[in-house]
PDB file of C-alpha atoms in Angstrom:
ATOM      1  CA  MET A 148      -0.282  -0.245  -0.095  1.00 50.00           C
ATOM      2  CA  THR A 149       0.976   3.235  -0.782  1.00 50.00           C
ATOM      3  CA  ALA A 150       1.261   5.927   1.152  1.00 51.00           C
ATOM      4  CA  ARG A 151      -1.442   9.106   0.211  1.00 53.00           C
ATOM      5  CA  PRO A 152       0.183  11.946  -1.990  1.00 52.00           C
ATOM      6  CA  ASP A 153      -1.530  14.188   0.863  1.00 58.00           C
ATOM      7  CA  THR A 154       0.359  12.170   3.507  1.00 54.00           C
ATOM      8  CA  PRO A 155       2.603  15.006   6.349  1.00 54.00           C
ATOM      9  CA  ARG A 156       6.595  14.262   5.121  1.00 53.00           C
ATOM     10  CA  SER A 157       8.299  13.668   8.642  1.00 46.00           C
ATOM     11  CA  ARG A 158      11.112  16.811   9.505  1.00 49.00           C
ATOM     12  CA  ARG A 159      13.408  13.490   9.686  1.00 48.00           C
ATOM     13  CA  ASP A 160      12.773  13.527   6.410  1.00 54.00           C
ATOM     14  CA  ARG A 161      14.129  16.983   4.744  1.00 53.00           C
ATOM     15  CA  PRO A 162      17.180  18.322   4.245  1.00 58.00           C
ATOM     16  CA  ALA A 163      18.692  19.935   7.157  1.00 60.00           C
ATOM     17  CA  LYS A 164      18.741  23.947   6.890  1.00 68.00           C
ATOM     18  CA  PRO A 165      21.234  25.624   6.712  1.00 74.00           C
ATOM     19  CA  ALA A 166      22.767  27.066  10.297  1.00 85.00           C
ATOM     20  CA  LEU A 167      21.045  31.529  11.150  1.00 91.00           C
ATOM     21  CA  THR A 168      24.071  33.244  10.655  1.00 93.00           C
ATOM     22  CA  ARG A 169      24.385  37.630   9.968  1.00 93.00           C
ATOM     23  CA  GLU A 170      26.447  36.966   7.742  1.00 93.00           C
ATOM     24  CA  GLY A 171      24.029  34.963   6.401  1.00 94.00           C
ATOM     25  CA  ILE A 172      20.811  37.161   7.670  1.00 95.00           C
ATOM     26  CA  VAL A 173      23.004  40.347   6.136  1.00 95.00           C
ATOM     27  CA  ALA A 174      23.533  38.278   2.790  1.00 95.00           C
ATOM     28  CA  ALA A 175      19.555  37.801   2.657  1.00 95.00           C
ATOM     29  CA  ALA A 176      18.633  41.066   2.756  1.00 95.00           C
ATOM     30  CA  VAL A 177      20.983  42.525   0.548  1.00 94.00           C
ATOM     31  CA  ALA A 178      19.149  40.080  -1.609  1.00 94.00           C
ATOM     32  CA  VAL A 179      16.540  41.415  -1.526  1.00 94.00           C
ATOM     33  CA  LEU A 180      17.255  44.976  -1.754  1.00 92.00           C
ATOM     34  CA  ARG A 181      18.578  44.141  -5.265  1.00 90.00           C
ATOM     35  CA  ALA A 182      15.855  41.960  -6.042  1.00 91.00           C
ATOM     36  CA  GLU A 183      12.711  44.003  -4.284  1.00 90.00           C
ATOM     37  CA  GLY A 184      13.495  47.334  -3.057  1.00 88.00           C
ATOM     38  CA  LEU A 185      14.487  48.441   1.156  1.00 89.00           C
ATOM     39  CA  ALA A 186      10.805  48.785   2.079  1.00 90.00           C
ATOM     40  CA  LYS A 187      10.907  44.786   1.721  1.00 92.00           C
ATOM     41  CA  VAL A 188      13.817  44.187   3.753  1.00 93.00           C
ATOM     42  CA  THR A 189      12.126  43.405   6.663  1.00 93.00           C
ATOM     43  CA  MET A 190      12.280  40.077   9.964  1.00 93.00           C
ATOM     44  CA  ARG A 191       8.923  38.794   8.486  1.00 93.00           C
ATOM     45  CA  ARG A 192      10.391  38.700   4.667  1.00 93.00           C
ATOM     46  CA  LEU A 193      13.623  37.150   5.415  1.00 94.00           C
ATOM     47  CA  ALA A 194      12.204  34.773   7.173  1.00 94.00           C
ATOM     48  CA  GLN A 195      10.322  34.324   4.586  1.00 93.00           C
ATOM     49  CA  GLU A 196      13.574  33.896   3.047  1.00 92.00           C
ATOM     50  CA  LEU A 197      15.174  31.655   4.908  1.00 93.00           C
ATOM     51  CA  ASP A 198      12.716  29.054   5.788  1.00 92.00           C
ATOM     52  CA  THR A 199      12.615  30.048   9.732  1.00 92.00           C
ATOM     53  CA  GLY A 200      10.787  32.717  12.026  1.00 92.00           C
ATOM     54  CA  PRO A 201      10.858  35.911  12.750  1.00 92.00           C
ATOM     55  CA  ALA A 202      11.758  35.261  16.060  1.00 93.00           C
ATOM     56  CA  SER A 203      14.876  33.721  15.156  1.00 93.00           C
ATOM     57  CA  LEU A 204      16.218  36.325  13.465  1.00 94.00           C
ATOM     58  CA  TYR A 205      16.235  38.365  16.798  1.00 94.00           C
ATOM     59  CA  VAL A 206      19.286  36.883  18.224  1.00 93.00           C
ATOM     60  CA  TYR A 207      21.622  38.172  15.904  1.00 94.00           C
ATOM     61  CA  VAL A 208      19.895  41.928  14.504  1.00 93.00           C
ATOM     62  CA  ARG A 209      17.849  44.016  17.257  1.00 92.00           C
ATOM     63  CA  ASN A 210      15.564  44.876  15.076  1.00 91.00           C
ATOM     64  CA  THR A 211      15.296  46.338  11.270  1.00 90.00           C
ATOM     65  CA  ALA A 212      17.195  49.301  12.187  1.00 90.00           C
ATOM     66  CA  GLU A 213      20.180  47.877  12.833  1.00 92.00           C
ATOM     67  CA  LEU A 214      19.275  45.261   9.647  1.00 93.00           C
ATOM     68  CA  HIS A 215      19.282  48.326   7.156  1.00 92.00           C
ATOM     69  CA  ALA A 216      22.435  49.567   8.573  1.00 93.00           C
ATOM     70  CA  ALA A 217      24.298  46.382   8.381  1.00 94.00           C
ATOM     71  CA  VAL A 218      23.274  45.883   4.755  1.00 94.00           C
ATOM     72  CA  LEU A 219      24.662  50.385   4.153  1.00 94.00           C
ATOM     73  CA  ASP A 220      28.285  48.167   5.553  1.00 94.00           C
ATOM     74  CA  GLU A 221      28.036  45.211   3.054  1.00 94.00           C
ATOM     75  CA  LEU A 222      27.351  47.107   0.088  1.00 94.00           C
ATOM     76  CA  LEU A 223      29.996  49.493   1.720  1.00 94.00           C
ATOM     77  CA  GLY A 224      32.863  46.861   0.158  1.00 91.00           C
ATOM     78  CA  THR A 225      31.732  48.099  -3.432  1.00 88.00           C
ATOM     79  CA  VAL A 226      33.171  51.548  -2.967  1.00 90.00           C
ATOM     80  CA  GLY A 227      36.663  50.101  -2.299  1.00 80.00           C
ATOM     81  CA  ALA A 228      40.811  52.107  -1.157  1.00 82.00           C
ATOM     82  CA  ALA A 229      41.587  54.896  -2.490  1.00 84.00           C
ATOM     83  CA  PRO A 230      42.995  55.552  -5.549  1.00 87.00           C
ATOM     84  CA  ALA A 231      46.848  54.963  -5.624  1.00 83.00           C
ATOM     85  CA  PRO A 232      48.727  58.017  -5.198  1.00 85.00           C
ATOM     86  CA  GLU A 233      50.717  57.862  -9.546  1.00 83.00           C
ATOM     87  CA  GLU A 234      45.971  58.991 -10.060  1.00 84.00           C
ATOM     88  CA  GLY A 235      46.390  62.385  -8.286  1.00 87.00           C
ATOM     89  CA  ASP A 236      46.912  63.871  -5.755  1.00 93.00           C
ATOM     90  CA  TRP A 237      45.109  64.589  -2.166  1.00 95.00           C
ATOM     91  CA  ARG A 238      42.258  66.202  -2.995  1.00 95.00           C
ATOM     92  CA  ALA A 239      41.449  64.257  -6.228  1.00 94.00           C
ATOM     93  CA  ARG A 240      41.565  60.771  -4.373  1.00 95.00           C
ATOM     94  CA  LEU A 241      39.246  62.058  -1.907  1.00 95.00           C
ATOM     95  CA  GLU A 242      37.068  63.490  -4.840  1.00 95.00           C
ATOM     96  CA  ALA A 243      37.240  59.690  -6.276  1.00 94.00           C
ATOM     97  CA  VAL A 244      36.565  57.887  -2.903  1.00 95.00           C
ATOM     98  CA  LEU A 245      33.708  60.077  -2.253  1.00 95.00           C
ATOM     99  CA  THR A 246      32.202  59.971  -5.642  1.00 94.00           C
ATOM    100  CA  ALA A 247      32.294  55.946  -5.447  1.00 94.00           C
ATOM    101  CA  TYR A 248      30.846  55.692  -2.495  1.00 95.00           C
ATOM    102  CA  VAL A 249      27.742  58.416  -3.652  1.00 94.00           C
ATOM    103  CA  ARG A 250      27.857  56.157  -6.745  1.00 92.00           C
ATOM    104  CA  MET A 251      26.683  53.057  -4.633  1.00 93.00           C
ATOM    105  CA  LEU A 252      24.294  54.873  -2.996  1.00 92.00           C
ATOM    106  CA  HIS A 253      22.375  56.169  -5.872  1.00 88.00           C
ATOM    107  CA  ALA A 254      21.563  51.664  -7.357  1.00 86.00           C
ATOM    108  CA  HIS A 255      19.649  52.230  -4.525  1.00 86.00           C
ATOM    109  CA  PRO A 256      17.767  55.394  -3.082  1.00 82.00           C
ATOM    110  CA  SER A 257      15.589  54.301  -0.071  1.00 84.00           C
ATOM    111  CA  LEU A 258      19.048  52.887   0.947  1.00 88.00           C
ATOM    112  CA  ALA A 259      19.552  56.737   0.461  1.00 87.00           C
ATOM    113  CA  ARG A 260      17.755  57.941   1.819  1.00 86.00           C
ATOM    114  CA  SER A 261      18.422  55.664   4.972  1.00 88.00           C
ATOM    115  CA  ALA A 262      21.526  56.089   5.097  1.00 90.00           C
ATOM    116  CA  LEU A 263      20.641  59.913   6.489  1.00 89.00           C
ATOM    117  CA  THR A 264      20.179  57.839   9.538  1.00 88.00           C
ATOM    118  CA  ALA A 265      21.620  54.874   9.005  1.00 86.00           C
ATOM    119  CA  ARG A 266      24.313  54.138  12.349  1.00 84.00           C
ATOM    120  CA  PRO A 267      26.865  51.555   9.817  1.00 89.00           C
ATOM    121  CA  SER A 268      29.666  50.015  12.662  1.00 89.00           C
ATOM    122  CA  GLY A 269      30.282  46.762  10.322  1.00 92.00           C
ATOM    123  CA  PRO A 270      34.152  46.428   9.303  1.00 93.00           C
ATOM    124  CA  HIS A 271      33.871  48.243   5.952  1.00 94.00           C
ATOM    125  CA  TYR A 272      32.121  51.408   7.252  1.00 95.00           C
ATOM    126  CA  LEU A 273      35.310  51.291   9.539  1.00 95.00           C
ATOM    127  CA  ASN A 274      37.494  50.457   6.095  1.00 95.00           C
ATOM    128  CA  LEU A 275      35.614  53.992   4.716  1.00 95.00           C
ATOM    129  CA  ILE A 276      36.516  55.568   7.466  1.00 96.00           C
ATOM    130  CA  GLU A 277      39.669  54.877   7.861  1.00 95.00           C
ATOM    131  CA  THR A 278      40.705  55.319   4.163  1.00 95.00           C
ATOM    132  CA  LEU A 279      39.174  59.489   4.419  1.00 96.00           C
ATOM    133  CA  LEU A 280      41.168  60.640   7.489  1.00 97.00           C
ATOM    134  CA  ALA A 281      44.636  58.176   5.906  1.00 95.00           C
ATOM    135  CA  LEU A 282      43.809  60.483   3.125  1.00 96.00           C
ATOM    136  CA  LEU A 283      43.825  63.602   4.931  1.00 97.00           C
ATOM    137  CA  ASP A 284      47.033  63.095   7.352  1.00 96.00           C
ATOM    138  CA  GLU A 285      48.272  62.858   3.599  1.00 95.00           C
ATOM    139  CA  GLY A 286      47.291  66.546   2.452  1.00 95.00           C
ATOM    140  CA  GLY A 287      48.415  67.771   6.448  1.00 96.00           C
ATOM    141  CA  VAL A 288      44.881  68.390   7.475  1.00 97.00           C
ATOM    142  CA  PRO A 289      45.384  68.487  11.330  1.00 96.00           C
ATOM    143  CA  PRO A 290      43.922  65.283  12.703  1.00 96.00           C
ATOM    144  CA  GLU A 291      41.206  67.140  14.955  1.00 96.00           C
ATOM    145  CA  ARG A 292      40.250  68.638  11.481  1.00 97.00           C
ATOM    146  CA  ALA A 293      40.017  64.999  10.345  1.00 97.00           C
ATOM    147  CA  ALA A 294      38.059  64.140  12.433  1.00 96.00           C
ATOM    148  CA  TRP A 295      35.362  66.378  12.114  1.00 96.00           C
ATOM    149  CA  GLY A 296      35.755  66.424   8.726  1.00 97.00           C
ATOM    150  CA  VAL A 297      35.134  62.944   8.168  1.00 96.00           C
ATOM    151  CA  ASP A 298      31.503  63.066   9.460  1.00 94.00           C
ATOM    152  CA  LEU A 299      31.000  66.070   7.414  1.00 95.00           C
ATOM    153  CA  LEU A 300      32.064  64.571   3.860  1.00 96.00           C
ATOM    154  CA  LEU A 301      29.949  61.296   4.348  1.00 95.00           C
ATOM    155  CA  GLN A 302      26.106  63.645   5.354  1.00 94.00           C
ATOM    156  CA  HIS A 303      27.284  66.004   2.019  1.00 94.00           C
ATOM    157  CA  ALA A 304      27.409  63.520  -0.057  1.00 94.00           C
ATOM    158  CA  THR A 305      25.298  61.265   1.721  1.00 93.00           C
ATOM    159  CA  ALA A 306      22.810  64.633   0.856  1.00 92.00           C
ATOM    160  CA  THR A 307      23.206  64.619  -2.371  1.00 91.00           C
ATOM    161  CA  ALA A 308      22.966  60.808  -2.997  1.00 90.00           C
ATOM    162  CA  ALA A 309      19.557  60.299  -1.713  1.00 87.00           C
ATOM    163  CA  GLU A 310      18.672  64.076  -3.442  1.00 83.00           C
ATOM    164  CA  HIS A 311      19.531  62.992  -6.398  1.00 75.00           C
ATOM    165  CA  SER A 312      18.412  59.134  -6.489  1.00 69.00           C
ATOM    166  CA  ALA A 313      14.737  60.994  -5.763  1.00 61.00           C
ATOM    167  CA  ARG A 314      14.162  62.021  -9.251  1.00 57.00           C
ATOM    168  CA  GLY A 315      16.011  59.147 -10.130  1.00 52.00           C
ATOM    169  CA  ALA A 316      19.056  60.287 -12.245  1.00 43.00           C
ATOM    170  CA  THR A 317      22.682  58.939 -10.644  1.00 38.00           C
ATOM    171  CA  ALA A 318      25.827  61.089 -10.336  1.00 39.00           C
ATOM    172  CA  THR A 319      27.573  59.238 -13.269  1.00 39.00           C
ATOM    173  CA  GLY A 320      24.429  58.874 -15.540  1.00 40.00           C
ATOM    174  CA  GLN A 321      23.660  55.481 -15.052  1.00 39.00           C
ATOM    175  CA  ARG A 322      19.733  54.547 -13.844  1.00 40.00           C
ATOM    176  CA  ASP A 323      17.952  53.276 -10.617  1.00 41.00           C
ATOM    177  CA  THR A 324      17.851  49.988 -10.015  1.00 44.00           C
ATOM    178  CA  ASP A 325      15.767  49.147  -7.051  1.00 49.00           C
ATOM    179  CA  THR A 326      12.494  48.374  -8.158  1.00 42.00           C
ATOM    180  CA  ASP A 327       9.026  50.482  -7.805  1.00 42.00           C
ATOM    181  CA  ALA A 328       7.955  48.490  -4.310  1.00 43.00           C
ATOM    182  CA  ASP A 329      11.628  50.310  -3.316  1.00 46.00           C
ATOM    183  CA  THR A 330      10.803  54.261  -5.173  1.00 43.00           C
ATOM    184  CA  GLY A 331       6.799  53.682  -4.758  1.00 44.00           C
ATOM    185  CA  SER A 332       5.073  54.616  -8.479  1.00 42.00           C
ATOM    186  CA  GLY A 333       4.904  57.744 -10.157  1.00 47.00           C
ATOM    187  CA  SER A 334       7.915  59.350  -7.622  1.00 59.00           C
ATOM    188  CA  ASP A 335       9.529  59.954 -10.851  1.00 64.00           C
ATOM    189  CA  ALA A 336       6.884  61.810 -12.558  1.00 73.00           C
ATOM    190  CA  ASP A 337       6.685  64.278  -9.006  1.00 75.00           C
ATOM    191  CA  ALA A 338      10.219  64.814  -8.773  1.00 72.00           C
ATOM    192  CA  ASP A 339       9.887  66.170 -11.988  1.00 79.00           C
ATOM    193  CA  ALA A 340       6.987  68.076 -11.406  1.00 86.00           C
ATOM    194  CA  ASP A 341       8.545  69.616  -8.344  1.00 86.00           C
ATOM    195  CA  TRP A 342      11.668  70.272 -10.368  1.00 83.00           C
ATOM    196  CA  ASP A 343       9.731  71.947 -13.487  1.00 90.00           C
ATOM    197  CA  ALA A 344       7.962  74.007 -10.452  1.00 94.00           C
ATOM    198  CA  LEU A 345      10.638  74.965  -8.684  1.00 92.00           C
ATOM    199  CA  THR A 346      12.409  76.437 -11.896  1.00 93.00           C
ATOM    200  CA  ARG A 347       9.811  78.544 -13.148  1.00 95.00           C
ATOM    201  CA  ALA A 348       9.735  79.253  -9.614  1.00 96.00           C
ATOM    202  CA  LEU A 349      13.437  80.699 -10.389  1.00 95.00           C
ATOM    203  CA  HIS A 350      12.927  82.376 -13.538  1.00 95.00           C
ATOM    204  CA  GLY A 351       9.489  83.440 -12.052  1.00 95.00           C
ATOM    205  CA  ALA A 352      11.104  86.175  -9.112  1.00 95.00           C
ATOM    206  CA  ARG A 353      10.812  89.550  -9.754  1.00 95.00           C
ATOM    207  CA  ASP A 354      13.021  92.023  -9.563  1.00 93.00           C
ATOM    208  CA  THR A 355      11.267  94.031  -7.516  1.00 95.00           C
ATOM    209  CA  THR A 356      11.296  91.258  -4.737  1.00 96.00           C
ATOM    210  CA  HIS A 357      13.734  89.164  -5.188  1.00 96.00           C
ATOM    211  CA  PRO A 358      16.666  91.377  -6.747  1.00 96.00           C
ATOM    212  CA  HIS A 359      18.575  87.868  -6.069  1.00 97.00           C
ATOM    213  CA  ILE A 360      17.318  84.831  -7.409  1.00 95.00           C
ATOM    214  CA  ALA A 361      16.343  86.869 -11.035  1.00 95.00           C
ATOM    215  CA  ALA A 362      19.817  87.321 -11.525  1.00 96.00           C
ATOM    216  CA  LEU A 363      20.818  84.879 -10.429  1.00 96.00           C
ATOM    217  CA  ALA A 364      18.471  83.036 -11.840  1.00 94.00           C
ATOM    218  CA  GLY A 365      19.964  80.890 -14.887  1.00 94.00           C
ATOM    219  CA  PRO A 366      23.007  79.171 -12.116  1.00 95.00           C
ATOM    220  CA  LEU A 367      21.015  78.958  -9.694  1.00 94.00           C
ATOM    221  CA  LEU A 368      19.755  75.793 -12.130  1.00 92.00           C
ATOM    222  CA  SER A 369      23.108  74.968 -13.847  1.00 93.00           C
ATOM    223  CA  GLY A 370      25.440  72.615 -13.911  1.00 91.00           C
ATOM    224  CA  ALA A 371      25.349  68.489 -13.740  1.00 89.00           C
ATOM    225  CA  PRO A 372      24.948  66.563 -11.184  1.00 86.00           C
ATOM    226  CA  GLU A 373      28.397  64.842 -11.294  1.00 88.00           C
ATOM    227  CA  GLU A 374      29.285  68.998 -11.393  1.00 92.00           C
ATOM    228  CA  ARG A 375      27.739  70.054  -8.880  1.00 91.00           C
ATOM    229  CA  LEU A 376      28.850  66.246  -6.784  1.00 92.00           C
ATOM    230  CA  ALA A 377      32.810  66.970  -7.587  1.00 93.00           C
ATOM    231  CA  TRP A 378      32.542  70.993  -6.626  1.00 95.00           C
ATOM    232  CA  GLY A 379      30.730  70.564  -3.798  1.00 95.00           C
ATOM    233  CA  ILE A 380      32.773  67.819  -2.391  1.00 95.00           C
ATOM    234  CA  ARG A 381      36.016  70.247  -2.860  1.00 95.00           C
ATOM    235  CA  ALA A 382      34.670  72.914  -1.188  1.00 96.00           C
ATOM    236  CA  VAL A 383      33.829  70.799   1.969  1.00 96.00           C
ATOM    237  CA  ILE A 384      37.555  69.684   1.753  1.00 96.00           C
ATOM    238  CA  SER A 385      39.100  72.913   1.432  1.00 96.00           C
ATOM    239  CA  GLY A 386      36.234  73.772   4.492  1.00 96.00           C
ATOM    240  CA  ILE A 387      38.221  71.768   6.676  1.00 96.00           C
ATOM    241  CA  ALA A 388      41.013  71.849   5.772  1.00 94.00           C
ATOM    242  CA  HIS A 389      40.894  76.110   6.675  1.00 94.00           C
ATOM    243  CA  THR A 390      38.967  75.692   9.826  1.00 95.00           C
ATOM    244  CA  PRO A 391      39.830  75.157  13.123  1.00 94.00           C
ATOM    245  CA  VAL A 392      38.539  72.922  15.700  1.00 93.00           C
ATOM    246  CA  PRO A 393      36.368  74.810  19.247  1.00 92.00           C
ATOM    247  CA  GLY A 394      39.976  74.601  21.325  1.00 82.00           C
ATOM    248  CA  SER A 395      41.916  73.826  18.646  1.00 75.00           C
ATOM    249  CA  ASP A 396      43.483  76.300  18.191  1.00 61.00           C
TER     250      ASP A 396
END
């Protein structure tokens, strides 16, 4: 007599599931991010992906915020170290590192926005901080200014990525790779409409009420995203190099 098709299968007959690890959870989260967007990177979704219960994941990750920070740290591994000295002076190489960081965030718009408040603490984040500090040190920036300046450089780069990713454009001309589940359908159209409204407002400013805007409407809107990113990084670097930290001088 053969067993009926609906006969329950013994758990002993099933292949053993791989043991849960933090690394495995983060890897699964990155895969979900790339396929479905950051909004789908939840404990419940990962539990489904890993064939376990959500409660089991909390042994390795405290909450969703920590999970998103871990995902950000994992993707920071694609940024890489500073270019070799023969590829430019320290300012140019520092700009290259930050541009690579922005490029990585641009590929995942919601991650760029999440990065404004995320607090990664993994090895790739530490490597990025070490690289930035080393380049500032090479340029003769005093240590206390470099220590404060790293935070400012990453804030500027992250905010730039978050701002431009909302329009579906990247500083390198690449398209976003996250799905509509990440950005929300219609978000590109809404962002374009907002940009058009701002353009009309600036160009329509009257010199009797807003003389500075009327005179500078063109420059206010000029420049490609990559040009503005590069200029902003250089401006921040110069400010860090020449602005003393309170109580240090």
